[in-house]
Coordinates of C-alpha atoms in Angstrom, one line a residue:
Chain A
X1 CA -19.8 26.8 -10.9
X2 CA -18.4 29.8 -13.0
X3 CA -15.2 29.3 -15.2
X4 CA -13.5 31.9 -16.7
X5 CA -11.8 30.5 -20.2
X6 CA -9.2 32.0 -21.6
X7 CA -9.1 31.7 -25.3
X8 CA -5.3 31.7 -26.0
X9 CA -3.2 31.2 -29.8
X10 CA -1.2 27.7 -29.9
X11 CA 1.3 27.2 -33.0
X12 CA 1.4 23.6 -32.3
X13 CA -1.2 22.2 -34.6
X14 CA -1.8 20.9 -38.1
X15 CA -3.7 21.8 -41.2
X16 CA -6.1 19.2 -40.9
X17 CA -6.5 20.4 -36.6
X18 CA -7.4 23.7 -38.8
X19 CA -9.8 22.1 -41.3
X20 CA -11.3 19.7 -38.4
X21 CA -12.3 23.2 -36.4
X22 CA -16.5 23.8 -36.3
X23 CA -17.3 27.5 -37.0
X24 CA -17.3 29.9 -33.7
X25 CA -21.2 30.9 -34.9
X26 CA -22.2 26.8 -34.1
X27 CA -20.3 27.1 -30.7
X28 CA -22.4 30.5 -29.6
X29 CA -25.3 28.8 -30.7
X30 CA -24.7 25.8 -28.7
X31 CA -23.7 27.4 -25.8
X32 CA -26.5 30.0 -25.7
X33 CA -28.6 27.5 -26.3
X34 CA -27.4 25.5 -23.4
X35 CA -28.2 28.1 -21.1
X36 CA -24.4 28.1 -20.2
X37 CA -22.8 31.2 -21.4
X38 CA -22.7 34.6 -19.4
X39 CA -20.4 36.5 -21.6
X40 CA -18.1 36.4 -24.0
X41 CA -15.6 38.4 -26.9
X42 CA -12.8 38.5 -28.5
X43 CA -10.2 40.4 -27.8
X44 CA -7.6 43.5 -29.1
X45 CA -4.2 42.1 -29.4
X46 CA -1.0 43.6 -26.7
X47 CA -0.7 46.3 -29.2
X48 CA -3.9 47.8 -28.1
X49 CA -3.7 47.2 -24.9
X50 CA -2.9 49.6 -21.6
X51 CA -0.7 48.6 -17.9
X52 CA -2.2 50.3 -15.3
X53 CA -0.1 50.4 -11.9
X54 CA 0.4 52.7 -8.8
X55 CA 3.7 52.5 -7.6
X56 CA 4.6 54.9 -4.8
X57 CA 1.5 56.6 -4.6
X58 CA 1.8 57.4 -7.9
X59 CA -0.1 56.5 -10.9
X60 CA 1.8 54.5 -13.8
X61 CA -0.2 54.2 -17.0
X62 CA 2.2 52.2 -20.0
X63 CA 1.3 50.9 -23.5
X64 CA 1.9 47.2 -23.8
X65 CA 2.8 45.0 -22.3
X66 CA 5.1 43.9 -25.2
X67 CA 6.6 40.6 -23.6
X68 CA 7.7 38.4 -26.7
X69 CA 5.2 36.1 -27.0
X70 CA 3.9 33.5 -29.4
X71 CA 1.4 32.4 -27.4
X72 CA -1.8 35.5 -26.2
X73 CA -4.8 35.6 -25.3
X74 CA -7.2 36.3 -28.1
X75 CA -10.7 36.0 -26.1
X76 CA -12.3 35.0 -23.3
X77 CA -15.2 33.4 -22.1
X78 CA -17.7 32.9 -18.8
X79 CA -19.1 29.7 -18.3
X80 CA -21.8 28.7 -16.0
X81 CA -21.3 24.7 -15.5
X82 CA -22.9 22.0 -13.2
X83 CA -19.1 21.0 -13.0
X84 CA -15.8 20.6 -14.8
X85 CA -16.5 17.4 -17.1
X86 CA -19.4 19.8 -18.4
X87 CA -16.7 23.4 -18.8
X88 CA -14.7 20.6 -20.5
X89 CA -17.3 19.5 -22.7
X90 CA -17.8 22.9 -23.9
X91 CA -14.5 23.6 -24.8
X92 CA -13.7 21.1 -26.5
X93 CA -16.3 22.1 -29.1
X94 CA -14.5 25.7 -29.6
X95 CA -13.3 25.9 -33.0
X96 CA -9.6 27.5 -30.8
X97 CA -9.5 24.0 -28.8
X98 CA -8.2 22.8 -32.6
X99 CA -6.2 25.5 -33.5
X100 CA -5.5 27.5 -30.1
X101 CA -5.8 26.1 -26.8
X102 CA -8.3 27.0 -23.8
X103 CA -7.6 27.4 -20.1
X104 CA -10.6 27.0 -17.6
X105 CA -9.9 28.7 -14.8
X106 CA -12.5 28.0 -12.1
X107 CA -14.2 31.4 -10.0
X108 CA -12.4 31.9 -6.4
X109 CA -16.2 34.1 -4.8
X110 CA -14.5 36.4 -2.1
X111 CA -17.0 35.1 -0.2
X112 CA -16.3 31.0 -0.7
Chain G
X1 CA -12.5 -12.2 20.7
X2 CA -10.2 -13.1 17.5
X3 CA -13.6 -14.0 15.9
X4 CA -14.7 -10.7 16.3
X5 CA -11.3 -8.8 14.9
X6 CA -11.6 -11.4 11.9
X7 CA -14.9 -10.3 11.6
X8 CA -13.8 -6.7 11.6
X9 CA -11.2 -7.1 8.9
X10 CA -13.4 -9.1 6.9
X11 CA -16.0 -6.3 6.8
X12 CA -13.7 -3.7 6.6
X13 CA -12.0 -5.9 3.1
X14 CA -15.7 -6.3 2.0
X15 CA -17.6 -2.8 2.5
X16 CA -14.8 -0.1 3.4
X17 CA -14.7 1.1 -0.1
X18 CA -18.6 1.2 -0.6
X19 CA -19.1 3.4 2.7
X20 CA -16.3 5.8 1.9
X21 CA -17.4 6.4 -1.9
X22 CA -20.8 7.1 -0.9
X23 CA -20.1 9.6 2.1
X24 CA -18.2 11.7 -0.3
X25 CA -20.9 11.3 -3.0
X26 CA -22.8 12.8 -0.4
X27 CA -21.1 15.4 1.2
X28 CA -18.1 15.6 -0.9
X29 CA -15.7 15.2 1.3
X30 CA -12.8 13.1 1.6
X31 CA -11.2 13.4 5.3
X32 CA -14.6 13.2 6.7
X33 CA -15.8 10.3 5.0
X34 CA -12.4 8.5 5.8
X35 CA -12.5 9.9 9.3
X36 CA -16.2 8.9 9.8
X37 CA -15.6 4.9 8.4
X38 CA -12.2 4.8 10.4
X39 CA -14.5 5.9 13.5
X40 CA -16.8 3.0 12.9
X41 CA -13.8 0.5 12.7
X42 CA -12.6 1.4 15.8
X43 CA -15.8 1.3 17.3
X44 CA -16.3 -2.2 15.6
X45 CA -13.4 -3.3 17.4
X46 CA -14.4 -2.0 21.1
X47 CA -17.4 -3.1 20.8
X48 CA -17.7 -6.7 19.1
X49 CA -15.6 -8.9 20.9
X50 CA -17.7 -8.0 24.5
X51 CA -21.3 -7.7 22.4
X52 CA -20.8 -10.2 19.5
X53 CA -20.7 -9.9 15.8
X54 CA -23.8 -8.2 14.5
X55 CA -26.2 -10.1 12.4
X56 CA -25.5 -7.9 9.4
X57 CA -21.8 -6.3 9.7
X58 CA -21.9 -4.1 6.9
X59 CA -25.2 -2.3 7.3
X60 CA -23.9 -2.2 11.3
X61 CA -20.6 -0.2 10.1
X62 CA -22.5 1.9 7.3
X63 CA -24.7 2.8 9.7
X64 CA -22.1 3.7 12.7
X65 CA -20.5 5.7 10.0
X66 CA -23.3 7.6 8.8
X67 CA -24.5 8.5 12.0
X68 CA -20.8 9.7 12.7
X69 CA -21.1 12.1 9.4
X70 CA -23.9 13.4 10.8
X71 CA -22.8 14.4 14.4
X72 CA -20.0 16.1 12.6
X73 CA -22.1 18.0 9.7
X74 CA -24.3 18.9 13.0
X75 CA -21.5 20.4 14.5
X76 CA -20.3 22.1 11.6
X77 CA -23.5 23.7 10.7
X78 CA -23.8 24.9 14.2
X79 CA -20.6 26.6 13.4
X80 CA -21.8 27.9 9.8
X81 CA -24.3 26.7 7.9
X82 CA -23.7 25.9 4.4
X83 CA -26.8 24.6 1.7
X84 CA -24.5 21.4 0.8
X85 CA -24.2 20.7 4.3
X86 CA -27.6 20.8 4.7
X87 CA -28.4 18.6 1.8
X88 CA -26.2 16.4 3.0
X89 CA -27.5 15.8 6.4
X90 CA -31.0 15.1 4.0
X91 CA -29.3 12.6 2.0
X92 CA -27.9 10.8 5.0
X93 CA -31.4 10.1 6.7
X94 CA -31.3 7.3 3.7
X95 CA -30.0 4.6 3.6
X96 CA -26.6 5.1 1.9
X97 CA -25.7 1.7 0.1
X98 CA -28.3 0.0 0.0
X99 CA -29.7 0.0 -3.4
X100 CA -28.7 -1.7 -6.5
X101 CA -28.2 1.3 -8.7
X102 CA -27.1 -0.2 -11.6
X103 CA -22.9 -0.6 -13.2
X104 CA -22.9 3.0 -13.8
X105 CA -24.9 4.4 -10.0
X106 CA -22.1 2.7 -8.1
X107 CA -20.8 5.0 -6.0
X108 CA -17.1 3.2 -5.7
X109 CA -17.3 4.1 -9.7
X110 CA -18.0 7.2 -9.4
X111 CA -14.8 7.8 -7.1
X112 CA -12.5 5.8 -9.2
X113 CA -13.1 8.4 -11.9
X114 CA -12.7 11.3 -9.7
X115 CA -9.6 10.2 -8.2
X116 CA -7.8 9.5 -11.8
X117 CA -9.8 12.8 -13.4
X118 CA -7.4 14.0 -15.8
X119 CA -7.1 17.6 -14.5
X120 CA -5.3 16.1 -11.7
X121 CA -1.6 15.4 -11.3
X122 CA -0.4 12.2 -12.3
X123 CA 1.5 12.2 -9.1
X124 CA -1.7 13.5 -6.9
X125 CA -4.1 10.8 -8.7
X126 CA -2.1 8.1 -7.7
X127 CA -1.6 9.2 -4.1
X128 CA -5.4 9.8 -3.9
X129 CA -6.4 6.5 -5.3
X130 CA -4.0 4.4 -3.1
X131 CA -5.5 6.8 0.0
X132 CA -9.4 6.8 -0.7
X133 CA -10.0 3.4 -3.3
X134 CA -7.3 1.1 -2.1
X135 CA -7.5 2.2 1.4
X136 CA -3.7 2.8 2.5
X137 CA -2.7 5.2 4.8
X138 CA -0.9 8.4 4.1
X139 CA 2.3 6.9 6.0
X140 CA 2.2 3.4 3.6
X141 CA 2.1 5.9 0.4
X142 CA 4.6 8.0 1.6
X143 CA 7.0 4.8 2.2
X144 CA 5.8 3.6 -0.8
X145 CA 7.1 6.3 -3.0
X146 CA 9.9 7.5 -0.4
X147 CA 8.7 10.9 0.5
X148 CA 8.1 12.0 3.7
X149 CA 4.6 11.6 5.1
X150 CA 4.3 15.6 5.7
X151 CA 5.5 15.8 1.8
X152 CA 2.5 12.9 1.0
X153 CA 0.1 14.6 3.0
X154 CA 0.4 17.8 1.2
X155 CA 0.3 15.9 -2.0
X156 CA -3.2 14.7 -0.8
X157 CA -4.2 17.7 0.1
X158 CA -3.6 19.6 -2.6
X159 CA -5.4 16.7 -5.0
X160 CA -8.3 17.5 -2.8
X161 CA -8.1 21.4 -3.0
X162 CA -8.4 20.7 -6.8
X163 CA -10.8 18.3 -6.8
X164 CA -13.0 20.8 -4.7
X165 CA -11.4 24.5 -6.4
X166 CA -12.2 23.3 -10.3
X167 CA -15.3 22.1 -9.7
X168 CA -14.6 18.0 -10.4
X169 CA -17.4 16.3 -10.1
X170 CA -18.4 13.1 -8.4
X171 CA -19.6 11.2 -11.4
X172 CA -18.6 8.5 -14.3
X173 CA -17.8 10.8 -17.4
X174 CA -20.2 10.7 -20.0
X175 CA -21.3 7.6 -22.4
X176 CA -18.9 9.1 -25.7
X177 CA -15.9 10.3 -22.8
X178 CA -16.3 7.2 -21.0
X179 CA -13.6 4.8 -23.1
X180 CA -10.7 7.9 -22.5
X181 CA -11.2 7.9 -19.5
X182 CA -11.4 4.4 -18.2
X183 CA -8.0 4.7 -19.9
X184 CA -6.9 7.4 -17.4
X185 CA -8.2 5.2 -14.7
X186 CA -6.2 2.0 -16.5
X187 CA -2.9 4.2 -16.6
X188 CA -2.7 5.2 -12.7
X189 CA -3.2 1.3 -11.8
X190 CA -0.5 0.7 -14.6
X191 CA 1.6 3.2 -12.8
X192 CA 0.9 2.2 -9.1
X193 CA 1.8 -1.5 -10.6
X194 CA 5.1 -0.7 -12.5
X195 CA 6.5 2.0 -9.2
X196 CA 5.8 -1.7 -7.4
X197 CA 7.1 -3.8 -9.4
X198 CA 10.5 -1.9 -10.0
X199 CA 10.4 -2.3 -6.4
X200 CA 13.8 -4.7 -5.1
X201 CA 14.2 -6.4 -1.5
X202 CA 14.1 -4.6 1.5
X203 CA 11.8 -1.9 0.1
X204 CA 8.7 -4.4 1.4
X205 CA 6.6 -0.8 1.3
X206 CA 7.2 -0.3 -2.7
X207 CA 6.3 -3.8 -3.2
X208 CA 3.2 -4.1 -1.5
X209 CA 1.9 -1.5 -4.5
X210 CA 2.4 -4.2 -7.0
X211 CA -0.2 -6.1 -5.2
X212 CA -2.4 -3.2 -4.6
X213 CA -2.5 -2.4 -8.5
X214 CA -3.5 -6.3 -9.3
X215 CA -6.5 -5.5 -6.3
X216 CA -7.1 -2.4 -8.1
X217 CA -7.5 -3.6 -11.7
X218 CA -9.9 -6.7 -10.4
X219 CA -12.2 -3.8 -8.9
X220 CA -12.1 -1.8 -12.5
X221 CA -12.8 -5.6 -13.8
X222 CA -15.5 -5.8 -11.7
X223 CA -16.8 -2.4 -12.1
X224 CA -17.0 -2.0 -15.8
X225 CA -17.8 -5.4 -16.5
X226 CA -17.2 -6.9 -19.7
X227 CA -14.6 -3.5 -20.5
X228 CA -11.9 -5.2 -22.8
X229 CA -9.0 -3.5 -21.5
X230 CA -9.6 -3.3 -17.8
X231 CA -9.8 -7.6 -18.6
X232 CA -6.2 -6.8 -20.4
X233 CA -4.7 -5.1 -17.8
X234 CA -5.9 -7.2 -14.9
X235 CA -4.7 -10.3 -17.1
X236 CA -1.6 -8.9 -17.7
X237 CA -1.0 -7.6 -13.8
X238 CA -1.7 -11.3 -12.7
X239 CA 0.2 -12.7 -15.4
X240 CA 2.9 -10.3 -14.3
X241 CA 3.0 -10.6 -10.5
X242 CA 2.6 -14.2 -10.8
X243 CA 6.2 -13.7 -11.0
X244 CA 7.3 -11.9 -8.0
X245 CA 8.7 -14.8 -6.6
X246 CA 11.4 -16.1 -9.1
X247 CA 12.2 -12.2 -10.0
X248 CA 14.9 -12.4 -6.6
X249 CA 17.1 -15.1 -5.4
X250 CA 18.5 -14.6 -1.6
X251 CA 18.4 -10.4 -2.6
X252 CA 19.7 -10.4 -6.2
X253 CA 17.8 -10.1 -9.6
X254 CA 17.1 -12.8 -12.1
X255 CA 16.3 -12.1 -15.9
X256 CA 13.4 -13.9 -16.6
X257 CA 15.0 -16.4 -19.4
X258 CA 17.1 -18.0 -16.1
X259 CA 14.1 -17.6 -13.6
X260 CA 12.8 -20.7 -11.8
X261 CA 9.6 -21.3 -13.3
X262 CA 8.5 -23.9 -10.8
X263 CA 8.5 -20.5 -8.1
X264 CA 6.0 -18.9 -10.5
X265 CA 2.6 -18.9 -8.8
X266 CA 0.3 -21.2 -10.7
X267 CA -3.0 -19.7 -9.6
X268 CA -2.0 -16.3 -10.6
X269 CA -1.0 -17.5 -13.7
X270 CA -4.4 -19.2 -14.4
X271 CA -6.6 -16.4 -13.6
X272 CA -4.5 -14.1 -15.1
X273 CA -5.1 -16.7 -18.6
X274 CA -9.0 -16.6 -17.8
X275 CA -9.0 -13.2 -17.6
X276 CA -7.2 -13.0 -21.2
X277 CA -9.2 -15.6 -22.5
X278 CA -12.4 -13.0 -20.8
X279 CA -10.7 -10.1 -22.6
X280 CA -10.5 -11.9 -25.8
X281 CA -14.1 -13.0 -26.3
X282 CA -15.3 -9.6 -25.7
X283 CA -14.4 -9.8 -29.7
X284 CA -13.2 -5.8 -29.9
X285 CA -9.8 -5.6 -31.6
X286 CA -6.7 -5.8 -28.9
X287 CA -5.8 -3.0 -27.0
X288 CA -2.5 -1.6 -25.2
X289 CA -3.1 -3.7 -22.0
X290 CA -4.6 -7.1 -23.7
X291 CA -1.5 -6.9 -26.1
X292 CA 0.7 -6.8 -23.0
X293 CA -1.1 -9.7 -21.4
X294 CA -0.8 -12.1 -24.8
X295 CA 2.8 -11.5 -24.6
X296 CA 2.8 -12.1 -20.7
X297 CA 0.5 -15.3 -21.6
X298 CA 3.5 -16.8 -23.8
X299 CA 5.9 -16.4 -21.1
X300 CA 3.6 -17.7 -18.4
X301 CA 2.7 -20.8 -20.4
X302 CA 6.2 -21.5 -22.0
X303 CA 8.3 -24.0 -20.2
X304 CA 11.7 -22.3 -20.9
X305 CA 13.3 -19.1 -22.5
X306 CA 14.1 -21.6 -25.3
X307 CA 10.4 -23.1 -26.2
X308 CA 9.0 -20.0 -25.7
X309 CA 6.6 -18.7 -29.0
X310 CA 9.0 -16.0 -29.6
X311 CA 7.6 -15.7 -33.3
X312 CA 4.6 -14.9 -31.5
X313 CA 5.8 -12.7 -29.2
X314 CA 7.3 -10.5 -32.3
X315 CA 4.0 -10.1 -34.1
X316 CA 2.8 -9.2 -30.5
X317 CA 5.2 -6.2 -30.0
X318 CA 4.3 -5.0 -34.0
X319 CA 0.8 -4.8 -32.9
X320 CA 1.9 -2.6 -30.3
X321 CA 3.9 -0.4 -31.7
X322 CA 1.3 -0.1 -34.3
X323 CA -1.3 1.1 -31.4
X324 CA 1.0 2.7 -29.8
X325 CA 4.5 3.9 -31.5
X326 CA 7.6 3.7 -28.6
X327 CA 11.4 3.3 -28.5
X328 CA 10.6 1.8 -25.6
X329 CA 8.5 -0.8 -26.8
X330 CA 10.7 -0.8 -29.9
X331 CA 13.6 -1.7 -27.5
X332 CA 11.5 -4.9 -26.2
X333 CA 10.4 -6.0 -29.4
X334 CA 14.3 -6.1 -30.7
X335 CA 15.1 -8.7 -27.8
X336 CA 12.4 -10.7 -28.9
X337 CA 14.3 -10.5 -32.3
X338 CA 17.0 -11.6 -30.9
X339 CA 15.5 -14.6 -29.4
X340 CA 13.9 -15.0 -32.7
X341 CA 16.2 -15.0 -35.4
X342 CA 20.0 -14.8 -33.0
X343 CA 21.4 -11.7 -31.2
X344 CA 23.0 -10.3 -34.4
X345 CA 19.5 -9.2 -35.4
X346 CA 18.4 -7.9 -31.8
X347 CA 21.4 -6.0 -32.5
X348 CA 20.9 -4.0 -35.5
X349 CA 17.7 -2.9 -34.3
X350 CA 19.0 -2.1 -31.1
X351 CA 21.3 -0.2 -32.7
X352 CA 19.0 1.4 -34.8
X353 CA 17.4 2.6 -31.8
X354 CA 20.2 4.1 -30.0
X355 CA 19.8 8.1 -30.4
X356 CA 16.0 7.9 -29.6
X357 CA 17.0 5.9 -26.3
X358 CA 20.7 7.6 -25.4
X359 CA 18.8 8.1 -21.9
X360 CA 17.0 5.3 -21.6
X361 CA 18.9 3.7 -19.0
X362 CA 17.9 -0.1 -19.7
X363 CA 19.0 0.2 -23.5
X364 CA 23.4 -0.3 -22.6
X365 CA 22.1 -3.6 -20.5
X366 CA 20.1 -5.0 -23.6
X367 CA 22.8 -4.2 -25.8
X368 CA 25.4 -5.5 -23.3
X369 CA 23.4 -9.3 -23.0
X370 CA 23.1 -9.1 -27.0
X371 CA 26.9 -8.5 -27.2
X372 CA 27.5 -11.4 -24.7
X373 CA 24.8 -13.7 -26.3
X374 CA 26.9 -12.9 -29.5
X375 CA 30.0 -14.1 -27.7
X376 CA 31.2 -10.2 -28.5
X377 CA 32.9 -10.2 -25.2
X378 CA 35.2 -7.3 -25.2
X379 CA 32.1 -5.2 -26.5
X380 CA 30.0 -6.7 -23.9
X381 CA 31.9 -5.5 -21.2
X382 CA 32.3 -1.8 -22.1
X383 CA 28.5 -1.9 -22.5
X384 CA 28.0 -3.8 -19.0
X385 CA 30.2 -0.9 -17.6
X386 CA 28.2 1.8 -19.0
X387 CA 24.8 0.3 -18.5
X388 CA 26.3 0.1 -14.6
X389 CA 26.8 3.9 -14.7
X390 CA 23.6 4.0 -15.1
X391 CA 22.2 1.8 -13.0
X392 CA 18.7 2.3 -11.3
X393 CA 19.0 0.2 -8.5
X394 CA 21.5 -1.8 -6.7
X395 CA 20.1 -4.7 -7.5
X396 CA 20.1 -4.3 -10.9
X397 CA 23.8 -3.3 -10.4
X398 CA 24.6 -6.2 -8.7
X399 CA 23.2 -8.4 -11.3
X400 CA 25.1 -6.6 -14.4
X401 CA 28.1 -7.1 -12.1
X402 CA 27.9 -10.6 -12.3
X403 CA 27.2 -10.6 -15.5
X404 CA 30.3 -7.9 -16.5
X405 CA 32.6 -10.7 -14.8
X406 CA 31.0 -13.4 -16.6
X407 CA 32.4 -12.2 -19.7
X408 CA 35.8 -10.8 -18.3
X409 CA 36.6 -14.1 -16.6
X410 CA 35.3 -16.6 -18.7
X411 CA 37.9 -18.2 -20.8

């Protein structure tokens, strides 16, 4: 099973979640290792980013979005997992499951 | 002929649970492996009263089954073939459930944890465990939790989409997940247990969940043998149900210190101490659910409201809320106060409590029998009027009725 997770910024969480954290160098390792990432970054913040739509026939290219957030996505990540107890497993040793919080969101194949 | 459907039900009590669990082990899924055992019953039923009761029912109706799951995987693959279909119709050319695999092999294990697996709904793990553990039909658990049965079916469904969608897998969590999440599996037989006990006359349905939980938590027992709090929570289920009796009188409520406690149902209450006693000797420090039992122990084994080890009970409830901080367990611990030390003191902790609880709709009926058990009993009727406002069922009502013209009429 593929997961994309979404590495996202959570407010709610103490010094000591912050301290508790591993470093994100020991979670690449360990997942490498594993055999269970595909792929992986970080990513620019809203400010950097670019809305593409075509509306009309007609093609709408716009900064942003600037929706006020506390919450974003800061990175992202592809898992490759037997099942969910193991994506679980795995992000729960991401130093942003302390201080952040991680959304697994499983692969829909077009053709499954 | 009645032999036979005896014989039925009996298998059906005894090796339902183990055929289901491991034709979704299997093939992963649910409706089929229901379907396929519900086939076999029926078949049972057609064909033992005119050929006799086979020598060994349950390998008879895990066979029937399997041999159903196949036909249908057949048919399906016909239709489009699919590698887990194919492994499946591998793995069914064994034998199913026939080999001791060990505590943590058992299949019925294995489907406990995926029906309570926490990236399921609370709502959608307890429907799924009542369906495929306990058995019930999507009709009982829709009258059981008063929703329509198209409204529980979707539930269902939708429990299984995830189950299927995210990838949950048929398993017992690992060794170091294994404690948190036979708590998640504790806390949906909790739940099925309390929706049943809160349960009142003439809602037979909502009832019969009380007695499904109590089932449920002797399987967990039995499952994860020697786990300190599945003991606990079966100890205090029995402990608790062991009551269901005295709780009504001829349709209305009675508060457990004026309950008849020769209606209470001794062997309940007896294996409901053993399995304390069970939980206790496991020598691990006392959990959510055995704390619960040992007060549920004192009321089982005290004769009266009055000799009951209230002092006990107290240091009980502080363990708790140590473990566990709650108003609500606050709330409970301040009667036991009151029974303690006099009402005034249940009172100021009560009190004390009243912002954290202002919609807690239990807290103006504690306060209300603390203000009549105080003989305040102007005060106690503007709190039994307000804790009838709020009022969950009409039983309940009833009873703070009588009670609100207890102290209006007495003189």
């Amino acid at each position: 099973m593929k997961y994309l997770m979404f590495v996202t910024t959570d407010k709610d969480h103490t010094e000591a979640d912050a301290a508790a954290a591993p470093d994100i160098e020991e979670w690449v390792a360990y997942v490498t290792g594993a055999g269970k990432h595909v792929i992986g970054d970080r990513l620019r913040p809203s400010a950097d980013a670019t809305t593409v739509r075509v509306r009309g026939g007609e093609l709408l290219v716009t900064d942003g979005p600037f929706a006020e957030v506390s919450e974003w996505i800061a990175g992202f990540d592809v898992l490759e997992c037997a099942d969910l107890d193991e994506a679980i497993e795995i992000a729960s040793k991401h130093p942003m499951a302390y201080t952040g919080r991680l959304e697994l969101r499983p692969f829909w194949p077009l053709d499954g | 002929m009645t032999d036979a459907r005896g014989a039925v039900a009996d298998v059906v009590a005894a090796e339902r649970l183990r055929i289901v669990a491991a034709l979704i082990r299997v093939t992963g899924d649910f409706d089929l492996a229901e379907d396929c055992v519900q086939d076999a019953v029926e078949r049972a039923l057609e064909r033992w009263p005119a050929d006799g009761v086979p020598d060994n029912p349950g390998a008879w109706l895990t066979t029937t089954a399997r041999r159903r799951a196949v036909d249908t995987l057949r048919r399906r693959q016909t239709e489009r073939t699919k590698l887990q279909e194919a492994q499946a119709l591998a793995e069914l050319a064994r034998d199913l459930t026939g080999d001791d695999p060990g505590p943590y092999g058992d299949d019925r294990l294995k489907l406990l944890f995926t029906c309570c697996h926490p990236a399921l709904p609370m709502a959608g793990r307890v429907a799924l465990t009542l369906k495929s553990v306990a058995g019930l039909s999507t009709r009982q658990i829709a009258r059981a939790f008063l929703v329509s049965e198209a409204t529980m079916g979707q539930r269902l469904l939708r429990t299984k989409n995830k189950i299927e969608h995210a990838g949950i897998g048929f398993r017992v969590p690992e060794p170091h997940r294994l404690a948190e999440r036979t708590a998640a599996v504790l806390a949906v037989v909790y739940l099925i247990f309390t929706e049943g006990y809160a349960a009142t006359e003439g809602e037979p349905f909502r009832d019969d969940l009380a007695a499904e939980a109590v089932q449920l938590a002797g399987l967990v027992v039995q499952l994860l043998p020697g786990d300190d709090e599945a003991l606990g929570l079966h100890a205090l289920l029995l402990l608790q149900h062991a009551r269901r009796a005295a709780r009504t009188d001829a349709g209305e409520l009675v508060s457990l210190e004026d309950q008849d406690r020769g209606r209470w149902d001794r062997d309940r209450v007896d294996a409901g101490l053993a399995a304390l006693a069970a939980a206790r000797s496991t020598g691990r420090p006392p959990g959510y659910y055995r704390l619960q039992a040992e007060i549920a122990a004192l009321h089982a084994t005290a004769p009266d409201a009055d000799a009951t080890d209230w002092a006990r009970i107290v240091i009980a409830y502080d363990a708790l809320l140590a473990l566990r901080p709650s108003p609500v367990i606050a709330l409970n611990r301040a009667v036991a106060v009151a029974f303690r030390d006099g009402p005034a003191a249940g009172l100021a902790l009560v009190d004390e409590l009243g912002d954290e609880l202002a919609d807690y709709p239990p807290l103006p009926a504690v306060r209300a029998d603390l203000l009549r058990r105080a003989g305040r009993r102007s005060e106690a009727a503007a709190a039994y009027r307000a804790a009838i406002a709020v009022a969950r069922t009409d039983a309940e009502r009833r009873l703070l009725e009588r009670r609100l013209r207890d102290v209006t009429t007495q003189s």
